[in-house]
Each structure stands twice: as structure tokens, then as C-alpha cells.
């Protein structure tokens, strides 16, 4: 991402701290919430933003306390924050203004949801999980307490638990699975197909990580139903995005030939789609990487081992080039690891 750091004039540390706090709130932020986060009078915050604008910082005032900053500036400011301050602010965002009413309000639920998303953006997964649980509690008996809203929160929370299970041995996958299943059970049959499919895709992902035969069978069933839902809803590209997931399951089940057929089908679909779309390029990169990994899972025919490895390296190079264009160094590193193997 573009950095604003070398382009902007020096500014008072106190003013820059206000900008960093604004970046934590997002590229669009509200000054009342910003003042609350910093525990400062609103007028002091507005004065700091004025000083920043006078110094050439591209922070736009849209009136009524609504401000916007470019994403590149936000990225620069977030990179300056210490991990401890990030976590402290994420926890602060999880608090709610004391209220006299014992019944939760829509504002309470919205604040908890925003805190969950802020903590997720900051990489504070455990804090985000706590905010997500609080959001579910605060949503009860509010005007926004609909099955769809509650299911979407279960999807977000279940995905966070799934993410935590990937990096923490004390965070079981079963907790993520139970949360996602509870979300799916809330939805009526006429709920939005995309949300229903997303829940099934997430459940399939957790089942894939569980890895036993029963879980893998279930992953395939969930993905097949998600594809059916999306296809019936007239969302062919969204359905095609699940082909790679299905292929990965088949490979893990010991059926790389069927997995390879699905990967080639995915590549054919997305090669015919709009190549200017980052989503399309992302899917093609993932497909190439999965094709590259096939020789690691299935033995080539006798005498054709070298050819199979060279074909795999070709797919890996194509995937690496696409991830480089997308500026995704972490995924590019995974491709290099595959090439090394």
C-alpha cells in the first residue's frame, strides 16, 4: 500500500496521536466517538483535526462530526502504533457509555459490534471474541434483534473462534463449529442465500480442519449445499469460488484426481471472468497454488515424476506472480514454501 509518511509535514505529537486514534476507528470516523476513545473534550479533538488539515493531512470534514481519511494514510498511521496501545484502544472500544436503563439498546449492540470489528482489524482476536459475545448479549430485545442479524453475528464470532483455534492450542475447533451451527439454525428457509451459503462454507472449513473422515464427508455436504443455494440464486461466480474448497477436501480425502478436475473447472470459470476484479485474480492465484501442491499429495506415474514436478513449479510460479500483483506477501511466502518442498 502507498505510504503517506514521507509526504507529510511534521506535526505535533499530540495531534498525530489524535490521527492515529482516528485510524483505529476506520477510514470513516465520528468525532464524538473519537473524543470518547481519547477521553478528551470534543472541541480539543476538532482543533487537532483542524491543525492536521492545515498541515496538509488529507482528512476531510463531511460535517456533523463525520470525517474521512484515505486508506493509505490510515495504513501509515496504524503502522506507527505500538501493539500494546492497539490492544488498549481495542479494549476501550469494547466499553459502553454508562446508561441508566437496564435494558440493552441498539446503540449498545452497535458499539459492541464496532468494537469487535475494530479489534479484528487490529489483530486482537481474543478481544474481538469477547466483544462479539457481548454484542450477542446486547442485541437481545432490541429492534435490531432479527434472526438474520443474530446469525450474522454468529458467523463473525464463529469465524473468530476458528481463527483463534488455528493459533492457540487452548481454543478448540468444536467451539467454533457449535457457534456456526447455532447461527445456521436461526435462519429461516427464505433467508438471504448468500448468508446461508457463507455459514455453510465456514462450517465446512472448520470440518476440514478437524480432518477426520466423518468431518470431511460433512465438509463436502455443506459445500455442495452452498453451491446449490448460490447457483439457484443466480450467483454463479460466488458458487464457483467454492470449487477450490471442494477440491481441497477431496485431496485431503485421498482423491486428488477429482480435486484436480475441480481446480481446472475453477480456473476455466475465472479465466473467463473480469480480470480487472481483485476477487477474480485472488481466486485464480489460489487455484494455481492448489494445482501446484497436487504433486505433494499424489505420486506421479513411473518415469513422469520430473514432468509432474516441473508442472507443479509452473503453477507455483503463476500463483506467486498473481499474489505479487495483489500485494499479498504472506500468501506469496506460502507459495515459496510449496516451491521449496
Tab-separated table of C-alpha atoms in Angstrom:
chain	number	residue	atom	x	y	z
A	1	UNK	CA	0.000	0.000	0.000
A	2	UNK	CA	1.089	3.571	-0.617
A	3	UNK	CA	2.650	5.278	2.406
A	4	UNK	CA	1.977	8.929	3.280
A	5	UNK	CA	4.843	9.032	5.796
A	6	UNK	CA	7.497	10.762	3.631
A	7	UNK	CA	4.996	13.158	2.027
A	8	UNK	CA	3.525	14.879	5.064
A	9	UNK	CA	4.888	17.752	7.094
A	10	UNK	CA	5.993	17.189	10.707
A	11	UNK	CA	3.150	17.674	13.155
A	12	UNK	CA	2.790	17.974	16.926
A	13	UNK	CA	2.866	14.543	18.646
A	14	UNK	CA	-0.448	15.285	20.356
A	15	UNK	CA	-2.141	15.973	17.018
A	16	UNK	CA	-0.627	12.886	15.404
A	17	UNK	CA	-1.922	10.772	18.291
A	18	UNK	CA	-5.440	12.008	17.506
A	19	UNK	CA	-4.937	10.934	13.883
A	20	UNK	CA	-3.705	7.504	14.973
A	21	UNK	CA	-6.768	7.034	17.159
A	22	UNK	CA	-8.968	8.110	14.239
A	23	UNK	CA	-7.250	5.492	12.057
A	24	UNK	CA	-8.200	2.809	14.581
A	25	UNK	CA	-11.857	3.777	14.128
A	26	UNK	CA	-11.642	3.349	10.353
A	27	UNK	CA	-11.258	5.397	7.189
A	28	UNK	CA	-14.623	6.991	8.077
A	29	UNK	CA	-14.947	8.046	11.712
A	30	UNK	CA	-17.143	10.048	14.059
A	31	UNK	CA	-15.501	12.731	16.202
A	32	UNK	CA	-17.728	12.141	19.237
A	33	UNK	CA	-16.608	8.519	19.324
A	34	UNK	CA	-13.016	9.634	18.738
A	35	UNK	CA	-13.226	12.069	21.662
A	36	UNK	CA	-14.636	9.301	23.857
A	37	UNK	CA	-11.838	6.912	22.862
A	38	UNK	CA	-9.194	9.502	23.766
A	39	UNK	CA	-11.131	10.740	26.821
A	40	UNK	CA	-10.814	14.354	25.605
A	41	UNK	CA	-13.251	17.214	25.108
A	42	UNK	CA	-14.774	17.163	21.649
A	43	UNK	CA	-13.548	20.666	20.843
A	44	UNK	CA	-9.925	19.662	21.532
A	45	UNK	CA	-10.266	16.770	19.083
A	46	UNK	CA	-11.795	19.032	16.426
A	47	UNK	CA	-8.963	21.538	16.926
A	48	UNK	CA	-6.368	18.793	16.432
A	49	UNK	CA	-8.036	17.702	13.193
A	50	UNK	CA	-8.039	21.310	12.013
A	51	UNK	CA	-4.295	21.566	12.721
A	52	UNK	CA	-3.742	18.339	10.786
A	53	UNK	CA	-5.745	19.617	7.806
A	54	UNK	CA	-3.801	22.911	7.851
A	55	UNK	CA	-0.555	20.914	7.737
A	56	UNK	CA	-1.706	19.110	4.588
A	57	UNK	CA	-3.020	15.860	6.036
A	58	UNK	CA	-5.875	14.721	3.718
A	59	UNK	CA	-8.572	14.379	6.388
A	60	UNK	CA	-11.931	15.544	5.049
A	61	UNK	CA	-14.707	17.019	7.201
A	62	UNK	CA	-18.129	15.994	5.856
A	63	UNK	CA	-19.989	17.953	8.525
A	64	UNK	CA	-21.893	16.903	11.657
A	65	UNK	CA	-18.722	15.343	13.087
A	66	UNK	CA	-18.234	12.888	10.192
A	67	UNK	CA	-14.672	12.683	8.850
A	68	UNK	CA	-12.939	10.561	6.215
A	69	UNK	CA	-9.248	9.788	5.618
A	70	UNK	CA	-7.653	7.926	2.670
A	71	UNK	CA	-6.973	4.235	3.258
A	72	UNK	CA	-3.250	4.701	2.552
A	73	UNK	CA	-2.970	7.366	5.257
A	74	UNK	CA	-4.818	5.111	7.678
A	75	UNK	CA	-2.409	2.263	6.904
A	76	UNK	CA	0.561	4.544	7.594
A	77	UNK	CA	-0.869	5.717	10.923
A	78	UNK	CA	-1.793	2.218	12.086
A	79	UNK	CA	1.740	1.010	11.334
A	80	UNK	CA	3.069	3.593	13.813
A	81	UNK	CA	1.035	2.253	16.731
A	82	UNK	CA	2.668	0.068	19.356
A	83	UNK	CA	0.977	-3.343	19.855
A	84	UNK	CA	0.188	-2.502	23.492
A	85	UNK	CA	-1.600	0.722	22.602
A	86	UNK	CA	-3.539	-1.046	19.845
A	87	UNK	CA	-4.791	-3.637	22.336
A	88	UNK	CA	-5.594	-0.968	24.964
A	89	UNK	CA	-7.660	1.020	22.480
A	90	UNK	CA	-9.381	-2.141	21.249
A	91	UNK	CA	-10.406	-2.916	24.833
A	92	UNK	CA	-11.539	0.668	25.340
A	93	UNK	CA	-13.735	0.406	22.249
A	94	UNK	CA	-15.460	-2.569	23.851
A	95	UNK	CA	-16.754	-0.430	26.727
A	96	UNK	CA	-20.155	1.222	26.560
A	97	UNK	CA	-21.192	4.580	27.959
A	98	UNK	CA	-22.890	4.044	31.369
A	99	UNK	CA	-26.677	4.053	30.984
A	100	UNK	CA	-29.482	4.258	33.488
A	101	UNK	CA	-31.713	1.842	31.564
A	102	UNK	CA	-31.249	-1.846	32.479
A	103	UNK	CA	-32.429	-2.971	29.030
A	104	UNK	CA	-29.768	-3.049	26.266
A	105	UNK	CA	-30.295	-0.610	23.420
A	106	UNK	CA	-29.494	-0.717	19.738
A	107	UNK	CA	-26.645	1.715	20.467
A	108	UNK	CA	-25.094	-0.746	22.946
A	109	UNK	CA	-25.244	-3.579	20.421
A	110	UNK	CA	-23.847	-1.397	17.637
A	111	UNK	CA	-20.967	-0.263	19.865
A	112	UNK	CA	-20.099	-3.863	20.715
A	113	UNK	CA	-20.203	-4.875	17.051
A	114	UNK	CA	-17.967	-1.964	16.067
A	115	UNK	CA	-15.572	-2.884	18.877
A	116	UNK	CA	-15.447	-6.471	17.609
A	117	UNK	CA	-14.624	-5.310	14.094
A	118	UNK	CA	-12.058	-2.792	15.314
A	119	UNK	CA	-10.313	-5.447	17.412
A	120	UNK	CA	-10.374	-7.854	14.458
A	121	UNK	CA	-8.744	-5.239	12.215
A	122	UNK	CA	-6.063	-4.707	14.868
A	123	UNK	CA	-5.354	-8.448	15.090
A	124	UNK	CA	-6.594	-8.656	18.705
A	125	UNK	CA	-8.564	-11.878	18.144
A	126	UNK	CA	-9.255	-12.746	21.777
A	127	UNK	CA	-10.555	-9.229	22.458
A	128	UNK	CA	-12.674	-9.407	19.307
A	129	UNK	CA	-14.213	-12.665	20.546
A	130	UNK	CA	-15.185	-11.055	23.861
A	131	UNK	CA	-16.710	-8.081	22.041
A	132	UNK	CA	-18.615	-10.483	19.766
A	133	UNK	CA	-20.079	-12.321	22.747
A	134	UNK	CA	-21.037	-9.005	24.304
A	135	UNK	CA	-22.662	-7.958	21.021
A	136	UNK	CA	-24.868	-11.070	21.051
A	137	UNK	CA	-25.952	-10.306	24.618
A	138	UNK	CA	-26.583	-6.628	23.879
A	139	UNK	CA	-28.632	-7.449	20.774
A	140	UNK	CA	-31.308	-9.205	22.847
A	141	UNK	CA	-34.656	-7.377	22.980
A	142	UNK	CA	-33.507	-4.532	20.720
A	143	UNK	CA	-35.281	-3.504	17.481
A	144	UNK	CA	-32.367	-4.977	15.519
A	145	UNK	CA	-32.695	-8.436	17.113
A	146	UNK	CA	-33.682	-10.369	13.970
A	147	UNK	CA	-32.731	-13.947	13.058
A	148	UNK	CA	-30.572	-12.655	10.209
A	149	UNK	CA	-28.702	-10.147	12.405
A	150	UNK	CA	-28.111	-12.754	15.090
A	151	UNK	CA	-27.000	-15.364	12.521
A	152	UNK	CA	-24.545	-12.889	11.003
A	153	UNK	CA	-23.068	-12.235	14.445
A	154	UNK	CA	-22.734	-15.985	14.990
A	155	UNK	CA	-20.908	-16.171	11.653
A	156	UNK	CA	-18.477	-13.425	12.690
A	157	UNK	CA	-17.938	-14.892	16.154
A	158	UNK	CA	-17.585	-18.453	14.862
A	159	UNK	CA	-15.032	-17.305	12.297
A	160	UNK	CA	-13.047	-15.578	15.063
A	161	UNK	CA	-13.107	-18.734	17.195
A	162	UNK	CA	-11.973	-20.708	14.159
A	163	UNK	CA	-9.122	-18.256	13.621
A	164	UNK	CA	-8.145	-18.497	17.298
A	165	UNK	CA	-8.097	-22.297	17.088
A	166	UNK	CA	-5.523	-22.088	14.285
A	167	UNK	CA	-3.017	-20.274	16.513
A	168	UNK	CA	-3.956	-21.287	20.072
A	169	UNK	CA	-3.974	-24.881	21.269
A	170	UNK	CA	-6.432	-23.944	24.035
A	171	UNK	CA	-9.098	-22.767	21.581
A	172	UNK	CA	-10.961	-25.891	20.391
A	173	UNK	CA	-12.431	-26.103	16.926
A	174	UNK	CA	-15.599	-27.571	18.392
A	175	UNK	CA	-16.432	-24.195	19.962
A	176	UNK	CA	-16.214	-22.552	16.552
A	177	UNK	CA	-18.342	-25.299	14.997
A	178	UNK	CA	-21.050	-25.026	17.667
A	179	UNK	CA	-21.243	-21.235	17.230
A	180	UNK	CA	-21.586	-21.506	13.453
A	181	UNK	CA	-24.200	-24.263	13.736
A	182	UNK	CA	-26.215	-22.113	16.131
A	183	UNK	CA	-26.145	-19.296	13.589
A	184	UNK	CA	-27.339	-21.511	10.774
A	185	UNK	CA	-30.173	-22.902	12.917
A	186	UNK	CA	-31.507	-19.370	13.399
A	187	UNK	CA	-32.086	-18.717	9.705
A	188	UNK	CA	-35.447	-19.343	8.050
A	189	UNK	CA	-35.513	-21.071	4.679
A	190	UNK	CA	-36.252	-17.784	2.914
A	191	UNK	CA	-33.219	-16.008	4.395
A	192	UNK	CA	-30.657	-14.445	2.045
A	193	UNK	CA	-28.939	-17.272	0.095
A	194	UNK	CA	-25.527	-15.611	0.406
A	195	UNK	CA	-25.661	-15.587	4.225
A	196	UNK	CA	-26.901	-19.185	4.322
A	197	UNK	CA	-24.085	-20.209	1.973
A	198	UNK	CA	-21.442	-18.312	3.954
A	199	UNK	CA	-22.425	-20.146	7.137
A	200	UNK	CA	-22.227	-23.497	5.356
A	201	UNK	CA	-18.834	-22.588	3.871
A	202	UNK	CA	-17.490	-21.646	7.308
A	203	UNK	CA	-18.822	-24.878	8.837
A	204	UNK	CA	-17.123	-26.801	6.010
A	205	UNK	CA	-13.843	-25.016	6.726
A	206	UNK	CA	-13.912	-25.994	10.398
A	207	UNK	CA	-14.781	-29.583	9.451
A	208	UNK	CA	-11.826	-29.589	7.042
A	209	UNK	CA	-9.505	-28.560	9.861
A	210	UNK	CA	-10.959	-31.263	12.149
A	211	UNK	CA	-9.777	-33.652	9.449
A	212	UNK	CA	-11.397	-36.967	10.401
A	213	UNK	CA	-13.334	-38.863	7.737
A	214	UNK	CA	-16.750	-38.009	9.160
A	215	UNK	CA	-15.895	-34.299	9.313
A	216	UNK	CA	-14.537	-34.325	5.750
A	217	UNK	CA	-17.713	-36.013	4.487
A	218	UNK	CA	-19.716	-33.318	6.205
A	219	UNK	CA	-17.499	-30.594	4.702
A	220	UNK	CA	-18.333	-31.877	1.212
A	221	UNK	CA	-22.051	-31.990	2.026
A	222	UNK	CA	-22.030	-28.421	3.368
A	223	UNK	CA	-20.133	-27.124	0.344
A	224	UNK	CA	-22.413	-28.932	-2.106
A	225	UNK	CA	-25.481	-27.374	-0.494
A	226	UNK	CA	-23.824	-23.946	-0.514
A	227	UNK	CA	-23.103	-24.297	-4.241
A	228	UNK	CA	-26.731	-25.285	-4.845
A	229	UNK	CA	-28.013	-22.266	-2.908
A	230	UNK	CA	-25.784	-19.804	-4.761
A	231	UNK	CA	-26.464	-21.284	-8.186
A	232	UNK	CA	-30.228	-21.195	-7.619
A	233	UNK	CA	-29.918	-17.565	-6.509
A	234	UNK	CA	-28.201	-16.597	-9.769
A	235	UNK	CA	-24.750	-16.120	-8.210
A	236	UNK	CA	-22.540	-18.326	-10.421
A	237	UNK	CA	-19.210	-16.683	-9.520
A	238	UNK	CA	-19.915	-16.997	-5.794
A	239	UNK	CA	-20.739	-20.663	-6.395
A	240	UNK	CA	-17.552	-21.156	-8.408
A	241	UNK	CA	-15.483	-19.776	-5.523
A	242	UNK	CA	-16.392	-22.928	-3.574
A	243	UNK	CA	-14.843	-25.237	-6.178
A	244	UNK	CA	-11.388	-24.719	-4.666
A	245	UNK	CA	-12.731	-25.568	-1.213
A	246	UNK	CA	-14.289	-28.754	-2.546
A	247	UNK	CA	-11.057	-29.649	-4.324
A	248	UNK	CA	-9.029	-29.231	-1.128
A	249	UNK	CA	-11.377	-31.590	0.711
A	250	UNK	CA	-11.130	-34.248	-1.990
A	251	UNK	CA	-7.332	-34.043	-1.950
A	252	UNK	CA	-7.290	-34.453	1.823
A	253	UNK	CA	-9.625	-37.445	1.485
A	254	UNK	CA	-7.127	-39.090	-0.855
A	255	UNK	CA	-8.885	-38.358	-4.153
A	256	UNK	CA	-6.506	-35.905	-5.878
A	257	UNK	CA	-7.836	-36.710	-9.362
A	258	UNK	CA	-11.300	-35.413	-8.513
A	259	UNK	CA	-9.670	-32.475	-6.739
A	260	UNK	CA	-7.615	-31.655	-9.830
A	261	UNK	CA	-10.724	-31.766	-12.036
A	262	UNK	CA	-12.487	-29.259	-9.780
A	263	UNK	CA	-9.444	-26.974	-9.765
A	264	UNK	CA	-9.307	-26.936	-13.552
A	265	UNK	CA	-13.039	-26.211	-13.654
A	266	UNK	CA	-12.485	-23.295	-11.260
A	267	UNK	CA	-9.649	-21.908	-13.350
A	268	UNK	CA	-11.739	-22.113	-16.521
A	269	UNK	CA	-14.615	-20.197	-14.880
A	270	UNK	CA	-12.440	-17.393	-13.512
A	271	UNK	CA	-10.288	-17.058	-16.629
A	272	UNK	CA	-13.496	-16.112	-18.452
A	273	UNK	CA	-14.481	-13.571	-15.773
A	274	UNK	CA	-13.456	-9.912	-15.452
A	275	UNK	CA	-9.672	-9.968	-14.953
A	276	UNK	CA	-9.717	-6.449	-13.510
A	277	UNK	CA	-11.556	-7.744	-10.439
A	278	UNK	CA	-9.257	-8.391	-7.434
A	279	UNK	CA	-11.654	-11.152	-6.368
A	280	UNK	CA	-11.206	-12.952	-9.687
A	281	UNK	CA	-7.422	-12.595	-9.552
A	282	UNK	CA	-7.452	-13.854	-5.962
A	283	UNK	CA	-9.359	-16.977	-6.960
A	284	UNK	CA	-7.017	-17.659	-9.879
A	285	UNK	CA	-3.977	-17.304	-7.625
A	286	UNK	CA	-5.457	-19.723	-5.099
A	287	UNK	CA	-6.327	-22.201	-7.849
A	288	UNK	CA	-2.801	-22.109	-9.263
A	289	UNK	CA	-1.338	-22.678	-5.799
A	290	UNK	CA	-3.610	-25.662	-5.134
A	291	UNK	CA	-2.673	-27.140	-8.526
A	292	UNK	CA	0.982	-26.637	-7.634
A	293	UNK	CA	0.543	-28.636	-4.427
A	294	UNK	CA	-1.010	-31.682	-6.113
A	295	UNK	CA	2.354	-33.453	-6.732
A	296	UNK	CA	2.926	-33.315	-2.963
A	297	UNK	CA	-0.206	-35.403	-2.397
A	298	UNK	CA	-0.194	-37.926	-5.231
A	299	UNK	CA	2.647	-39.954	-6.714
A	300	UNK	CA	3.228	-39.446	-10.439
A	301	UNK	CA	3.359	-42.357	-12.865
A	302	UNK	CA	6.705	-44.098	-13.058
A	303	UNK	CA	9.002	-42.194	-15.394
A	304	UNK	CA	6.964	-38.970	-15.315
A	305	UNK	CA	7.941	-37.739	-11.844
A	306	UNK	CA	10.166	-34.947	-13.155
A	307	UNK	CA	7.483	-33.739	-15.556
A	308	UNK	CA	4.885	-33.641	-12.751
A	309	UNK	CA	7.206	-31.619	-10.520
A	310	UNK	CA	8.022	-29.176	-13.308
A	311	UNK	CA	4.298	-28.735	-13.980
A	312	UNK	CA	3.754	-28.081	-10.268
A	313	UNK	CA	6.549	-25.496	-10.231
A	314	UNK	CA	4.948	-23.779	-13.203
A	315	UNK	CA	1.650	-23.479	-11.337
A	316	UNK	CA	3.503	-22.189	-8.266
A	317	UNK	CA	5.308	-19.512	-10.282
A	318	UNK	CA	1.979	-18.404	-11.757
A	319	UNK	CA	0.420	-18.244	-8.275
A	320	UNK	CA	3.392	-16.306	-6.900
A	321	UNK	CA	3.188	-13.771	-9.708
A	322	UNK	CA	-0.534	-13.222	-9.110
A	323	UNK	CA	-0.059	-12.771	-5.343
A	324	UNK	CA	2.734	-10.288	-6.076
A	325	UNK	CA	0.328	-8.270	-8.258
A	326	UNK	CA	-2.233	-8.387	-5.443
A	327	UNK	CA	0.421	-7.232	-2.942
A	328	UNK	CA	-0.141	-10.223	-0.632
A	329	UNK	CA	3.353	-11.112	0.645
A	330	UNK	CA	2.113	-13.638	3.236
A	331	UNK	CA	0.386	-15.744	0.584
A	332	UNK	CA	3.387	-15.290	-1.695
A	333	UNK	CA	5.567	-16.732	1.083
A	334	UNK	CA	3.303	-19.796	1.269
A	335	UNK	CA	3.851	-20.299	-2.461
A	336	UNK	CA	7.626	-20.125	-1.969
A	337	UNK	CA	7.321	-22.761	0.767
A	338	UNK	CA	5.477	-25.007	-1.696
A	339	UNK	CA	8.196	-24.456	-4.305
A	340	UNK	CA	10.842	-25.342	-1.720
A	341	UNK	CA	9.105	-28.598	-0.889
